[in-house]
Coordinates of C-alpha atoms in Angstrom, one line a residue:
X26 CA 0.0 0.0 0.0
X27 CA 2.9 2.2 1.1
X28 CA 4.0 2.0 -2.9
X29 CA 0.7 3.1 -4.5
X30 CA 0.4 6.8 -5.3
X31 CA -3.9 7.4 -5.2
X32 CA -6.1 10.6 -5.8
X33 CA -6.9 12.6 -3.1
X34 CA -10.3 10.7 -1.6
X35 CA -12.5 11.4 0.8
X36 CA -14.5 9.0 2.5
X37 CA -17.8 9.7 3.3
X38 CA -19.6 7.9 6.2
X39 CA -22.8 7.5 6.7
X40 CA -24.0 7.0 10.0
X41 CA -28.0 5.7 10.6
X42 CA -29.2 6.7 14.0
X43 CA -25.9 5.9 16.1
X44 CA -25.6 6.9 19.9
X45 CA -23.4 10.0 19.8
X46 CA -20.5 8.5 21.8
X47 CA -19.9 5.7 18.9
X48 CA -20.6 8.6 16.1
X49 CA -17.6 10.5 18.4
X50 CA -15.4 7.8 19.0
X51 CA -15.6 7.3 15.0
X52 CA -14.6 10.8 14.2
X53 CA -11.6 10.4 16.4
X54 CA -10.2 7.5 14.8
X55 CA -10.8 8.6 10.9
X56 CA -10.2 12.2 11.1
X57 CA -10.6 14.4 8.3
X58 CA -10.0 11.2 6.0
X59 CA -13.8 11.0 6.7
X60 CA -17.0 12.7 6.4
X61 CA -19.4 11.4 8.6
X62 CA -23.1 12.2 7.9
X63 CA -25.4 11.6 11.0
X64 CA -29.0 10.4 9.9
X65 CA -32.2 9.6 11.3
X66 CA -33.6 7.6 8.1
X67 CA -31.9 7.5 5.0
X68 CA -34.8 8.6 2.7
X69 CA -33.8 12.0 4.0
X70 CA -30.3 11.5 2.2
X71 CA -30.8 13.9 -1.0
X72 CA -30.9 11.1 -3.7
X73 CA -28.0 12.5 -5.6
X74 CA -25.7 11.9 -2.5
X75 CA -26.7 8.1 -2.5
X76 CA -23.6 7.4 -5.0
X77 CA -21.2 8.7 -2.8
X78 CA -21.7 7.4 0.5
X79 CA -18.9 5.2 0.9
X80 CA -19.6 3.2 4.6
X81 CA -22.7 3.1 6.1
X82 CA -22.6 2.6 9.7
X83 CA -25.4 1.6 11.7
X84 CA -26.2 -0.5 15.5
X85 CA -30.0 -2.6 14.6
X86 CA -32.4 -2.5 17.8
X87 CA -33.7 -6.1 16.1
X88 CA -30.4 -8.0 14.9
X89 CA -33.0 -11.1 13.1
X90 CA -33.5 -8.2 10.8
X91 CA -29.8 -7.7 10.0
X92 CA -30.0 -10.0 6.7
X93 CA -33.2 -7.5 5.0
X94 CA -32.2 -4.5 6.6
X95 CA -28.0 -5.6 5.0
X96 CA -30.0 -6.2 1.4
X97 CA -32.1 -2.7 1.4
X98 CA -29.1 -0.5 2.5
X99 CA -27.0 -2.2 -0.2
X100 CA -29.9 -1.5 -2.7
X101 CA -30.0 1.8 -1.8
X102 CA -26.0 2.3 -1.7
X103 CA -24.8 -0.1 -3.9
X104 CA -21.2 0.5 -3.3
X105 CA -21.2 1.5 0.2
X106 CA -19.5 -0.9 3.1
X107 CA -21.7 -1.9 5.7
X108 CA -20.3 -1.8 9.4
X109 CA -22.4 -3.2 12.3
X110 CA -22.1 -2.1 15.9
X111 CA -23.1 -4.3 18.5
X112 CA -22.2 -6.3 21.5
X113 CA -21.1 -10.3 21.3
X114 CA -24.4 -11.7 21.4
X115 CA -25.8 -9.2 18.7
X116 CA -22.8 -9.5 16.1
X117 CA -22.9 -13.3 16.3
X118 CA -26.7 -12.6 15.2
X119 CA -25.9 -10.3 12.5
X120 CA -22.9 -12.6 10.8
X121 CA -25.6 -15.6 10.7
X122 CA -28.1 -13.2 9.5
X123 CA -25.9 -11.5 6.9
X124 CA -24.8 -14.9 5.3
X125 CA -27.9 -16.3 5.8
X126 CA -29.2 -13.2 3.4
X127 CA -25.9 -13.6 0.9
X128 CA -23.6 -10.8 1.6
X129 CA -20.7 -11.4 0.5
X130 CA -18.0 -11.1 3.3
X131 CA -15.8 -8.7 2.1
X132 CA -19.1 -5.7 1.5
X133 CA -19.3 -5.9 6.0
X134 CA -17.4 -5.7 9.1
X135 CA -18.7 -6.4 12.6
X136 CA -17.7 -3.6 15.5
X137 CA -18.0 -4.6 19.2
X138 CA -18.9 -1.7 21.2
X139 CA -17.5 -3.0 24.0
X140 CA -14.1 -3.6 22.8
X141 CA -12.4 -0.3 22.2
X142 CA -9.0 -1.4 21.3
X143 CA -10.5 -3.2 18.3
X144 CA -12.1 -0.3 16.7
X145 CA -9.0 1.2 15.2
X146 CA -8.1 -1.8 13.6
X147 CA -11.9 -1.9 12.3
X148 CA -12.3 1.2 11.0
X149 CA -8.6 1.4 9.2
X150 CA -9.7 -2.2 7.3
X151 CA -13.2 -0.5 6.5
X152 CA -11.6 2.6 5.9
X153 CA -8.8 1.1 3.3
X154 CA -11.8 -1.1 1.4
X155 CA -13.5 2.3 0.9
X156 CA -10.2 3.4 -0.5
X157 CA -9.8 0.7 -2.5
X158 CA -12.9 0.3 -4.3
X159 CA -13.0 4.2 -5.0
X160 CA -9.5 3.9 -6.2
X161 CA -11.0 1.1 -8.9
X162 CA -14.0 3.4 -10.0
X163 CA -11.9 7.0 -10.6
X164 CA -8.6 5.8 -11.7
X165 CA -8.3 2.2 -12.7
X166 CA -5.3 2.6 -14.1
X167 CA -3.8 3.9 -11.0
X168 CA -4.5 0.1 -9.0
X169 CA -2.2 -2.6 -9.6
X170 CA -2.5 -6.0 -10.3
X171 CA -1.6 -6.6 -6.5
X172 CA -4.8 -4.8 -5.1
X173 CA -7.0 -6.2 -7.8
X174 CA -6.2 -9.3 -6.2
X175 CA -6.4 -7.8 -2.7
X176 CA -9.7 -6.7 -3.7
X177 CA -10.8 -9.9 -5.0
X178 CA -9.3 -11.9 -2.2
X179 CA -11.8 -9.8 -0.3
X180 CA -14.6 -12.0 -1.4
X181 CA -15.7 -15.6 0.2
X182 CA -13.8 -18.3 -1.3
X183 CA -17.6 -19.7 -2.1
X184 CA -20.2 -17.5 -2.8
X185 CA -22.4 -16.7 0.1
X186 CA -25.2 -15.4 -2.1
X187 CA -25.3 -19.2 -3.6
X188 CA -25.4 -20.8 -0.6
X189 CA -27.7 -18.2 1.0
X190 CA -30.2 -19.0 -2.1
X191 CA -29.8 -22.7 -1.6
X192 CA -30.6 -22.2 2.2
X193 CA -33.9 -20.3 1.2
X194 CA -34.9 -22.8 -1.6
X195 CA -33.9 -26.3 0.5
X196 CA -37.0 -28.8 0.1
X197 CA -36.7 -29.4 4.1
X198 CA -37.7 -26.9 6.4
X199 CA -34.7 -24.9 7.9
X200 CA -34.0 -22.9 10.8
X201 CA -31.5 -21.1 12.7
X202 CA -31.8 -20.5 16.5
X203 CA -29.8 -19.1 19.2
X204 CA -28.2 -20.3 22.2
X205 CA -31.9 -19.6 24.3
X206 CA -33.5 -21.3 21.1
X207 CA -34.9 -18.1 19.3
X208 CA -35.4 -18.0 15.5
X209 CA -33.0 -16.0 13.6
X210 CA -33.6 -17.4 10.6
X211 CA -36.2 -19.7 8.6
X212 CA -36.6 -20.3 5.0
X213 CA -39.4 -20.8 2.7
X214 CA -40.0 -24.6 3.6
X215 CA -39.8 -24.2 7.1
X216 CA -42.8 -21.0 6.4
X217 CA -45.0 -23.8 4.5
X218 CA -44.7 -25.9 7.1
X219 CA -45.7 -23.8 9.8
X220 CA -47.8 -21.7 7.9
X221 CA -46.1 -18.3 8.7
X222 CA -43.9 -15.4 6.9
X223 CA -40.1 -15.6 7.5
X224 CA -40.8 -11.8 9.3
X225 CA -43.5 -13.2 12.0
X226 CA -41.2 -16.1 13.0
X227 CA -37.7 -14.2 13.7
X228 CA -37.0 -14.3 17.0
X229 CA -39.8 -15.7 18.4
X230 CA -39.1 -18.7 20.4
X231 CA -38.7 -22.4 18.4
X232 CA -41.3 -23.7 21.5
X233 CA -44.0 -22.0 20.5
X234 CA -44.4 -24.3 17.5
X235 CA -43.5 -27.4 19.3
X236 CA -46.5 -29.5 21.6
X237 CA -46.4 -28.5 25.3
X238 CA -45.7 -32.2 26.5
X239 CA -42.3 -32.4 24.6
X240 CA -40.8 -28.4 25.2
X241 CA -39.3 -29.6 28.2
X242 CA -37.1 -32.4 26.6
X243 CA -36.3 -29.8 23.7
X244 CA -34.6 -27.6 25.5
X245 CA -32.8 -30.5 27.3
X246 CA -31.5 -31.4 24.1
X247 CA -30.7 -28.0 23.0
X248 CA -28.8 -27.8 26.4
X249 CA -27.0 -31.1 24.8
X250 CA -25.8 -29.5 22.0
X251 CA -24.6 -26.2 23.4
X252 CA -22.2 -28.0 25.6
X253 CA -21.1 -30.9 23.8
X254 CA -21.3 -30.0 20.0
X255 CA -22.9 -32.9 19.2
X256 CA -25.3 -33.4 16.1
X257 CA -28.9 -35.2 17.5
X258 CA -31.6 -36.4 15.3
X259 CA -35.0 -37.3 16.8
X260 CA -39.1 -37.0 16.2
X261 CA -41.2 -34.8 18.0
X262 CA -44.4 -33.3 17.3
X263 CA -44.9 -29.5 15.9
X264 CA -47.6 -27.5 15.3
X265 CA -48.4 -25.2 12.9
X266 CA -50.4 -22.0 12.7
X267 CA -53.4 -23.3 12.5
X268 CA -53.0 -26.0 15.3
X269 CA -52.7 -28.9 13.2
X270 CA -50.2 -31.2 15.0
X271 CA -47.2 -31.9 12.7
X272 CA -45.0 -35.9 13.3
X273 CA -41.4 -34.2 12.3
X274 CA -38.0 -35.9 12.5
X275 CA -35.8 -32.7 13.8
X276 CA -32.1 -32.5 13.7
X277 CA -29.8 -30.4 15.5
X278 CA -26.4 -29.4 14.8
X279 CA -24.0 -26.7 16.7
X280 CA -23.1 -23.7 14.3
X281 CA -19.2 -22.0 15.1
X282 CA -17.6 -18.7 14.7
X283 CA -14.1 -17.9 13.1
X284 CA -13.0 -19.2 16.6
X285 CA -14.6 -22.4 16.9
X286 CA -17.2 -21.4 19.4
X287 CA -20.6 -22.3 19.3
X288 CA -22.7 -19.1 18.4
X289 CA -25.8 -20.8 17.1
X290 CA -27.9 -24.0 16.2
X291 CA -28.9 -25.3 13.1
X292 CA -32.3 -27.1 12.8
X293 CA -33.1 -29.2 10.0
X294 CA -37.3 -30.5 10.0
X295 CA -38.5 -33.2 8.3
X296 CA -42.1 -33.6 7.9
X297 CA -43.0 -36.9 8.5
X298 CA -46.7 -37.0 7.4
X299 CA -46.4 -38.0 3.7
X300 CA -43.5 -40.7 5.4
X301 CA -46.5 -42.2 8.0
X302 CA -48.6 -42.1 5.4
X303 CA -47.0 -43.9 3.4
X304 CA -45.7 -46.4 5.8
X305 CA -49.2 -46.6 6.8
X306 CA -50.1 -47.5 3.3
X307 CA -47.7 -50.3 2.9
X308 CA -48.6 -52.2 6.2
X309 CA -52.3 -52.0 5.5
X310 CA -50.8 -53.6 1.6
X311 CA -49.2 -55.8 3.6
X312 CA -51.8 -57.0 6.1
X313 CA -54.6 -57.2 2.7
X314 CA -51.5 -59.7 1.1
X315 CA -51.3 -61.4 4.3
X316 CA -55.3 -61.8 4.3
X317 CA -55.5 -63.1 0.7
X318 CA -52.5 -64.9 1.4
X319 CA -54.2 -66.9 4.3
X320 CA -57.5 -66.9 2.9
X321 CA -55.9 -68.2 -0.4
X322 CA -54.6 -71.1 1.8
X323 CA -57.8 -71.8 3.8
X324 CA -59.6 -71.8 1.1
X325 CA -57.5 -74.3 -0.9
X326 CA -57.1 -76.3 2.7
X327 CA -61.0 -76.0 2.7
X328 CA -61.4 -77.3 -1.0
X329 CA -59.2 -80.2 -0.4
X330 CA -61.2 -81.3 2.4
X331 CA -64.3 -80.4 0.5
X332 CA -63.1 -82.8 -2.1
X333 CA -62.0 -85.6 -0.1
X334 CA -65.0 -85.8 1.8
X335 CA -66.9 -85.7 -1.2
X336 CA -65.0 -88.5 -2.5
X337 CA -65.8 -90.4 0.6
X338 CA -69.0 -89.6 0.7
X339 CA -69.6 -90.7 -2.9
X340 CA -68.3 -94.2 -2.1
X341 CA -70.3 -94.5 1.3
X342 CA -73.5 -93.7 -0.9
X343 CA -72.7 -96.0 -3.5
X344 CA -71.6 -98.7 -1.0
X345 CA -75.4 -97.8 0.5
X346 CA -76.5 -98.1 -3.1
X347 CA -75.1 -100.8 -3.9
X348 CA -76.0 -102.4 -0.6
X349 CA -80.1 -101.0 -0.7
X350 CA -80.1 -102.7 -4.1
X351 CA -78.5 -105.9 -3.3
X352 CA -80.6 -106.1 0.2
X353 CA -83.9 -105.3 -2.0
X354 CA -83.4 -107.8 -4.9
X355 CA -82.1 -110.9 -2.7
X356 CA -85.2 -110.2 -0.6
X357 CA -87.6 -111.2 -3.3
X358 CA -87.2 -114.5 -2.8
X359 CA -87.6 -115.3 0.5
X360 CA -90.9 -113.3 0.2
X361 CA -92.0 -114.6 -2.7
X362 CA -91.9 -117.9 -1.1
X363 CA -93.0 -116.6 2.1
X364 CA -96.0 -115.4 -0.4
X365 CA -96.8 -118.3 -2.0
X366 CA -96.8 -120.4 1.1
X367 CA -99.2 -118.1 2.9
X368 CA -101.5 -118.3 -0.6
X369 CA -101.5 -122.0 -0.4
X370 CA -102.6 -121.3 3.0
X371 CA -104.9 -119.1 2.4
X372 CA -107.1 -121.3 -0.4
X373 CA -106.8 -124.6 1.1
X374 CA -106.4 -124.7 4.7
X375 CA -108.4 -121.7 5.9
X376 CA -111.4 -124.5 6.6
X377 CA -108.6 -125.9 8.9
X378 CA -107.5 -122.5 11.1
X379 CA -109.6 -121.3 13.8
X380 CA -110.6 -117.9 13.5
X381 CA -107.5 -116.6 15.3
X382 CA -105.2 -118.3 12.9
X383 CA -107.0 -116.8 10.1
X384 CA -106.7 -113.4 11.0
X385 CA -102.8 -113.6 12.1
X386 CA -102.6 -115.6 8.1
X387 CA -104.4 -112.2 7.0
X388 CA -101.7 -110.4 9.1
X389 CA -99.1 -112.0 7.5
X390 CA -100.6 -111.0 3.5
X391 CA -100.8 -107.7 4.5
X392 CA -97.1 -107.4 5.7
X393 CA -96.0 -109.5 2.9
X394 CA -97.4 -106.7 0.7
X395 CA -96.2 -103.9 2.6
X396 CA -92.9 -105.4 2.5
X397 CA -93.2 -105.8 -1.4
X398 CA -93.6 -101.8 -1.6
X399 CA -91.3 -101.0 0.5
X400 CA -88.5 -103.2 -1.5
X401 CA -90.1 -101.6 -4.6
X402 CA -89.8 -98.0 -3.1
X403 CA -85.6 -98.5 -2.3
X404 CA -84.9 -100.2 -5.5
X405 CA -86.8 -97.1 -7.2
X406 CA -84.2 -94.9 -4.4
X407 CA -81.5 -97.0 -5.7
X408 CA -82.0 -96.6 -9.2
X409 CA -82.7 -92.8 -8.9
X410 CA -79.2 -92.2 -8.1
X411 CA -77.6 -95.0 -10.5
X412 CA -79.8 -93.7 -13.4
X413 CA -77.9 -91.2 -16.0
X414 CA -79.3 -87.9 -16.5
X415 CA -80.5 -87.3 -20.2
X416 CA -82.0 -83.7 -20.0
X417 CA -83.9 -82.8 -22.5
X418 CA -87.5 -80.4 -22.7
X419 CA -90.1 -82.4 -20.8
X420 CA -93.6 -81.1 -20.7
X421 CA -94.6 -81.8 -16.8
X422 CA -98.7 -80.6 -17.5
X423 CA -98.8 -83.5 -20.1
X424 CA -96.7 -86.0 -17.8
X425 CA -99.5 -85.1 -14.8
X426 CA -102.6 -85.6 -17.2
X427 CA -101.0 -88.9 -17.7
X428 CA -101.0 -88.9 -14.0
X429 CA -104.3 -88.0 -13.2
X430 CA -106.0 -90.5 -15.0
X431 CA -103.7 -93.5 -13.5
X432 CA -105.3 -92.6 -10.1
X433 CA -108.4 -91.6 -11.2
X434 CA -108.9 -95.1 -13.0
X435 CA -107.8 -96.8 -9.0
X436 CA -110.7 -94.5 -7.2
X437 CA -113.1 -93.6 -9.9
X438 CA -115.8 -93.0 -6.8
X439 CA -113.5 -90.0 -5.8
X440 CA -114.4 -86.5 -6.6
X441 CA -111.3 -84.1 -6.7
X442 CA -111.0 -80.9 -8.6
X443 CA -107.4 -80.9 -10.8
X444 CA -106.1 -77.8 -11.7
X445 CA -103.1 -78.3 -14.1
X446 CA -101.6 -75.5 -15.5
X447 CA -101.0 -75.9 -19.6
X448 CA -97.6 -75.7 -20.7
X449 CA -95.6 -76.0 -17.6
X450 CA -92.0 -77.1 -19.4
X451 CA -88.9 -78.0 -17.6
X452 CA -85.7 -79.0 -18.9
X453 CA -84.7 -82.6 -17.4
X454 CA -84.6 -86.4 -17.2
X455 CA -87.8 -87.2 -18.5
X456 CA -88.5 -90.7 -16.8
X457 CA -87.4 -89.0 -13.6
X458 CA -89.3 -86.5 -14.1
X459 CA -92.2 -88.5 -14.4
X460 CA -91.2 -90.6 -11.0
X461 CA -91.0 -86.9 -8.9
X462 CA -94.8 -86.0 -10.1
X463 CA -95.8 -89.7 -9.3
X464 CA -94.5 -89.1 -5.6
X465 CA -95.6 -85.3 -5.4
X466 CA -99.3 -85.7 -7.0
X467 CA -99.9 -89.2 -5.1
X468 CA -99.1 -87.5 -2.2
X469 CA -101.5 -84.8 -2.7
X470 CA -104.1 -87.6 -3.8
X471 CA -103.6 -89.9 -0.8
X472 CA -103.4 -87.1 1.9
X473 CA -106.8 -85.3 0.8
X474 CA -108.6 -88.6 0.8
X475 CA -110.7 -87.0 4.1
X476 CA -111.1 -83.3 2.5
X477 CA -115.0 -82.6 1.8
X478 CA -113.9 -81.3 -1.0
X479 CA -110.5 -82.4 -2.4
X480 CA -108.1 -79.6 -4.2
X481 CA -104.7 -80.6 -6.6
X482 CA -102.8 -78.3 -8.3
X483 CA -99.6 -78.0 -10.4
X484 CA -98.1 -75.2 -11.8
X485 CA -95.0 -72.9 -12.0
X486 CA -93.9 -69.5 -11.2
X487 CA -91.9 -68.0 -13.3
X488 CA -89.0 -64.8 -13.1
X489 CA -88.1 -65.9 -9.3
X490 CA -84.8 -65.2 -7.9
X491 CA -84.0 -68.9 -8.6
X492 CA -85.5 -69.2 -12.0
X493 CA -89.2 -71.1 -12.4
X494 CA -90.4 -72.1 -9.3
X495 CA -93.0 -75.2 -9.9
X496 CA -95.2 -76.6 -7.1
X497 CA -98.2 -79.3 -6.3
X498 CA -100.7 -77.7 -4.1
X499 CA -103.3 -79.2 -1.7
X500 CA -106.2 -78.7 0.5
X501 CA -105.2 -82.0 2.5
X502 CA -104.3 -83.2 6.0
X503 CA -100.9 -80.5 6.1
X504 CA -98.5 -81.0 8.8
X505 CA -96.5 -79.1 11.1
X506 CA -93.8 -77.2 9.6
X507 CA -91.5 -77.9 13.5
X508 CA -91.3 -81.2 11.3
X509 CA -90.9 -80.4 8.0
X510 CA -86.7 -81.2 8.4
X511 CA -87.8 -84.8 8.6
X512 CA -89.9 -84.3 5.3
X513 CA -87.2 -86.1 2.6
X514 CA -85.1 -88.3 4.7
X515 CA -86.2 -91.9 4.4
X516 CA -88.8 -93.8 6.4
X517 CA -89.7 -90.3 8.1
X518 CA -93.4 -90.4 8.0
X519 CA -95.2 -87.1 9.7
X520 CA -98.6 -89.5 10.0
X521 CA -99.1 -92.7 10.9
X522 CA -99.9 -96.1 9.2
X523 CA -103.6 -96.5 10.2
X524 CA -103.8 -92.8 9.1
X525 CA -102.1 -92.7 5.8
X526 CA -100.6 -96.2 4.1
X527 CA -97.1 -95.7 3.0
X528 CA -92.9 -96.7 3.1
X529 CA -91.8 -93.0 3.9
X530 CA -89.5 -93.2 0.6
X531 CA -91.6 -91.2 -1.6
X532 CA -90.7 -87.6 -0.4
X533 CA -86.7 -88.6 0.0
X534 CA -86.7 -90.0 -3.9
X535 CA -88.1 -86.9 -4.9
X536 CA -85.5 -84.9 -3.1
X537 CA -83.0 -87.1 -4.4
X538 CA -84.4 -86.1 -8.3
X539 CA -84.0 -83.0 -7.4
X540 CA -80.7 -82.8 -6.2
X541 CA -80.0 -84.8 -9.3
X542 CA -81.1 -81.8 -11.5
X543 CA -79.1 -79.1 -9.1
X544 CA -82.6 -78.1 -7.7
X545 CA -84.0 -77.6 -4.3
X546 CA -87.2 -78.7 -3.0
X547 CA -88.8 -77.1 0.1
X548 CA -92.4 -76.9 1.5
X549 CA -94.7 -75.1 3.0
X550 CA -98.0 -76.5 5.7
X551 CA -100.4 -76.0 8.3
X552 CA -102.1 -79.0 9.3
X553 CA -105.4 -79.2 7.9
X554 CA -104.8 -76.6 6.1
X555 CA -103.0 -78.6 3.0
X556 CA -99.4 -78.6 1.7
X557 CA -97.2 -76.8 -0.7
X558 CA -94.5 -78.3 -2.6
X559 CA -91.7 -76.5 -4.2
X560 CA -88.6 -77.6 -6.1
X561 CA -86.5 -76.0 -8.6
X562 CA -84.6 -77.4 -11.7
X563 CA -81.7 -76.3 -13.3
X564 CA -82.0 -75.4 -17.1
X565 CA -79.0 -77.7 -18.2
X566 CA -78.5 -80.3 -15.5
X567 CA -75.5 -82.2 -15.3
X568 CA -75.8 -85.7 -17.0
X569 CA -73.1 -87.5 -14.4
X570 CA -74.3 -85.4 -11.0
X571 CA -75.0 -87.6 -8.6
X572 CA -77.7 -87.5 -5.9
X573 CA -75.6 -86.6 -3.3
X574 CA -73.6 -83.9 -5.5

């Protein structure tokens, strides 16, 4: 410096609202080098003066405001250094402040009020960058290469405006506190998160936005940091403006001076709402695939045991089968001689038998004959289920007429009214078709022998949930519906012998038809008031279900 030959310059100082011992102690120091200015507000600087005001001194009452306050004055006085006055405390806010806001480091010194042997050195520096950078402007040519690079070497070795900007525009939500945990700075993540401007957040407290229940531990670990430096990560729970609660995952880290001393603390937020939403997502994912995955196996556990069962109950019904129709035939025999012998009886030895022995010979006829039905009835059973379907359109009112006149020609003394509807069609195994309306309409015939006034009926109704719904309806005896589970199991009668004659196989062969077809047969009774039978038929029965299927 000694070896540079510059223009006769005059500083000029500008000095915004300072106590009058700082603006004195400044005059001592610069002398007439300097012309101090002493100011109130800056919009009453005439605006042609603005150009020359070479330092701009000034001590903020609010130093969170240092980094807006640094950015106007500069706007206003583009070339002018900035010195702040302050004590410890209040310059360690202004330096995070001014980088926060991108000022470069070579535009701004710090002054401490309190240390008066430092401001000589202060104000020469401030004083000799002023020099310098007027030198530049008026006489370029006058400035070596040597204080171009003293100039330049001035600046940050990165530049603070870049990583101020990246500070602002970070995706996470970041903020700068103080030793007592006061906001000095926040940037435009951490004001979506909490709903708030930068301005109504600096140095307001970091509790307020965190729960009540977890301020205590906060402050421990703020504590934590300030005296051991350490970097801590952990979740709490913040909330924001509006009192939504906030799940965060907060870090803290210790930020240093030039010295290594701890002058602030960084906080890093991470909202973790999107993240437990997520995470909530995939476990309920998980737990639907764990469902299906169980269910998946039940169900093909189930259908295994569904299967096998089936297949043992298919061999237990045609071992019964088998067994009902080998039982049935080899009885005929035995009761066909058992027949013949009581008919020999009967024609040439009843002069022979007292009274007595001719009604227990009668006895033994009738039985005979009942026995003779009710082999007839499980060999019709037994054939039901070995007979193979052969579906084909089977017109049940002509089958019935057919019917009718079979047991009309037994009785022909008995007065019944039929009511068969036309038409009623049905796709199915004709010949067992033709057995099911045997059992159904003889039933109605034999259980209205005692109406004054007997009542059959067949017909169908049609568009039902399950398709065509066709029934035999009559005013006989009925029955009570407590017993109508026992209905189509065999050799379940609801009446008794000397009421009604019958083998109780009937009902249970027409249930097994039905079955046969993938029907259902129900019915519906009050007794004396008649019965109702219903049964369904599916429209293209399997030819190779069987009765149990």
């Amino acid at each position: 410096m000694e070896d540079q030959v510059f223009p006769a310059l005059l500083v000029t100082l500008l000095a915004l609202d300072l106590p009058a011992a700082d603006q004195a102690r400044i005059t001592g120091i610069l002398g007439n080098t300097t012309r101090i200015l002493q100011l109130s507000n800056w919009d009453d600087l005439p605006q042609e003066e603005s150009a020359s005001i070479d330092i701009v001194a000034l001590a903020p009452e609010d130093p969170n405001h240092s980094g807006w306050l640094a950015q106007t004055i500069r706007t206003r006085f583009p070339l002018a250094q900035l010195l702040f006055l302050g004590d410890a405390a209040q310059l360690n806010l202004i330096r995070q402040q001014l980088i926060l806001a991108g000022i470069p480091k070579a535009h701004w010194s710090l002054l401490k009020q309190e240390r008066g042997e430092q401001w000589g050195t202060v104000l020469a520096e401030i004083h000799e960058k002023a020099i310098l950078r007027q030198a530049v402007e008026v006489s370029p040519q006058a400035v070596d290469s040597a204080v171009v690079m003293r100039l330049q070497s001035a600046r940050p070795e990165q530049d603070a405006q870049f990583m101020a900007s990246a500070l602002r525009h970070a995706h996470e939500a970041i903020l700068f506190l103080d030793l007592k945990g006061r906001i000095t700075f926040c940037n435009q993540a951490a004001e979506r998160l909490y709903g708030l401007r930068q301005d109504d957040m600096l140095g307001r407290p970091i509790l307020e936005w965190i729960v009540e229940q977890q301020q205590e531990g906060f402050m421990r670990t703020v504590e934590s940091v300030r005296s051991e430096g350490s970097d801590l990560r952990f979740q709490a729970t913040h909330v924001n403006c509006d009192g939504d609660l906030i799940p965060v995952e907060q870090s803290l880290a210790p930020v240093r001076d030039w010295r290594g001393l701890i002058m602030g603390i960084t906080s890093v937020v991470h909202d973790q709402r999107e993240h437990i939403e997520q995470e909530k997502l995939r476990i309920e994912q998980a737990s639907q695939q764990l469902f299906m995955d169980r269910m998946e196996k039940m169900q093909a556990e189930l259908e295994c045991r569904i299967d096998q069962r089936t297949r043992d109950l298919q061999v237990a019904n045609e071992e019964l089968e088998s067994f009902s129709y080998s039982v049935s035939h080899d009885l005929r025999a035995p009761l066909r001689a058992i027949e013949g012998f009581s008919a020999i009886l009967m024609q040439d030895f009843t002069s022979h038998l007292p009274a007595e022995g001719q009604i227990l010979l009668q006895r033994v006829r009738q039985a005979i004959y009942r026995m003779n039905q009710l082999v007839d009835d499980l060999l019709g059973l037994s054939m039901v289920s070995r007979h193979e379907l052969h579906a084909e359109s089977v017109d049940l009112s002509q089958i019935s007429a057919h019917i009718v006149g079979r047991l009309a020609a037994e009785a022909p003394k008995r007065q019944v009214i039929w009511q068969i509807q036309p038409e009623v069609e049905a796709k199915g195994d004709p010949h067992l078709l033709e057995i099911l309306l045997e059992n159904l309409l003889g039933n109605a015939w034999k259980y209205t022998r005692k109406a004054m006034q007997a009542r059959i009926e067949l017909g169908v109704m049609i568009d039902q949930p399950e398709g065509a719904v066709y029934f035999v309806r009559d005013n006989g005896a009925g029955f009570d519906m407590q017993y109508a589970h026992k209905l189509f199991t065999p050799f379940q009668r609801l009446h008794g012998a000397n009421e009604f004659e019958g083998t109780g196989i009937g009902l249970a062969t027409v249930a097994r038809i039905v079955r046969r077809h993938g029907g259902r047969v129900w019915a519906e009774s009050q007794p004396g008031q008649g019965s109702t039978f219903y049964f369904t038929l599916e429209t293209e029965p399997h030819p190779h279900r069987r009765a149990t299927d």
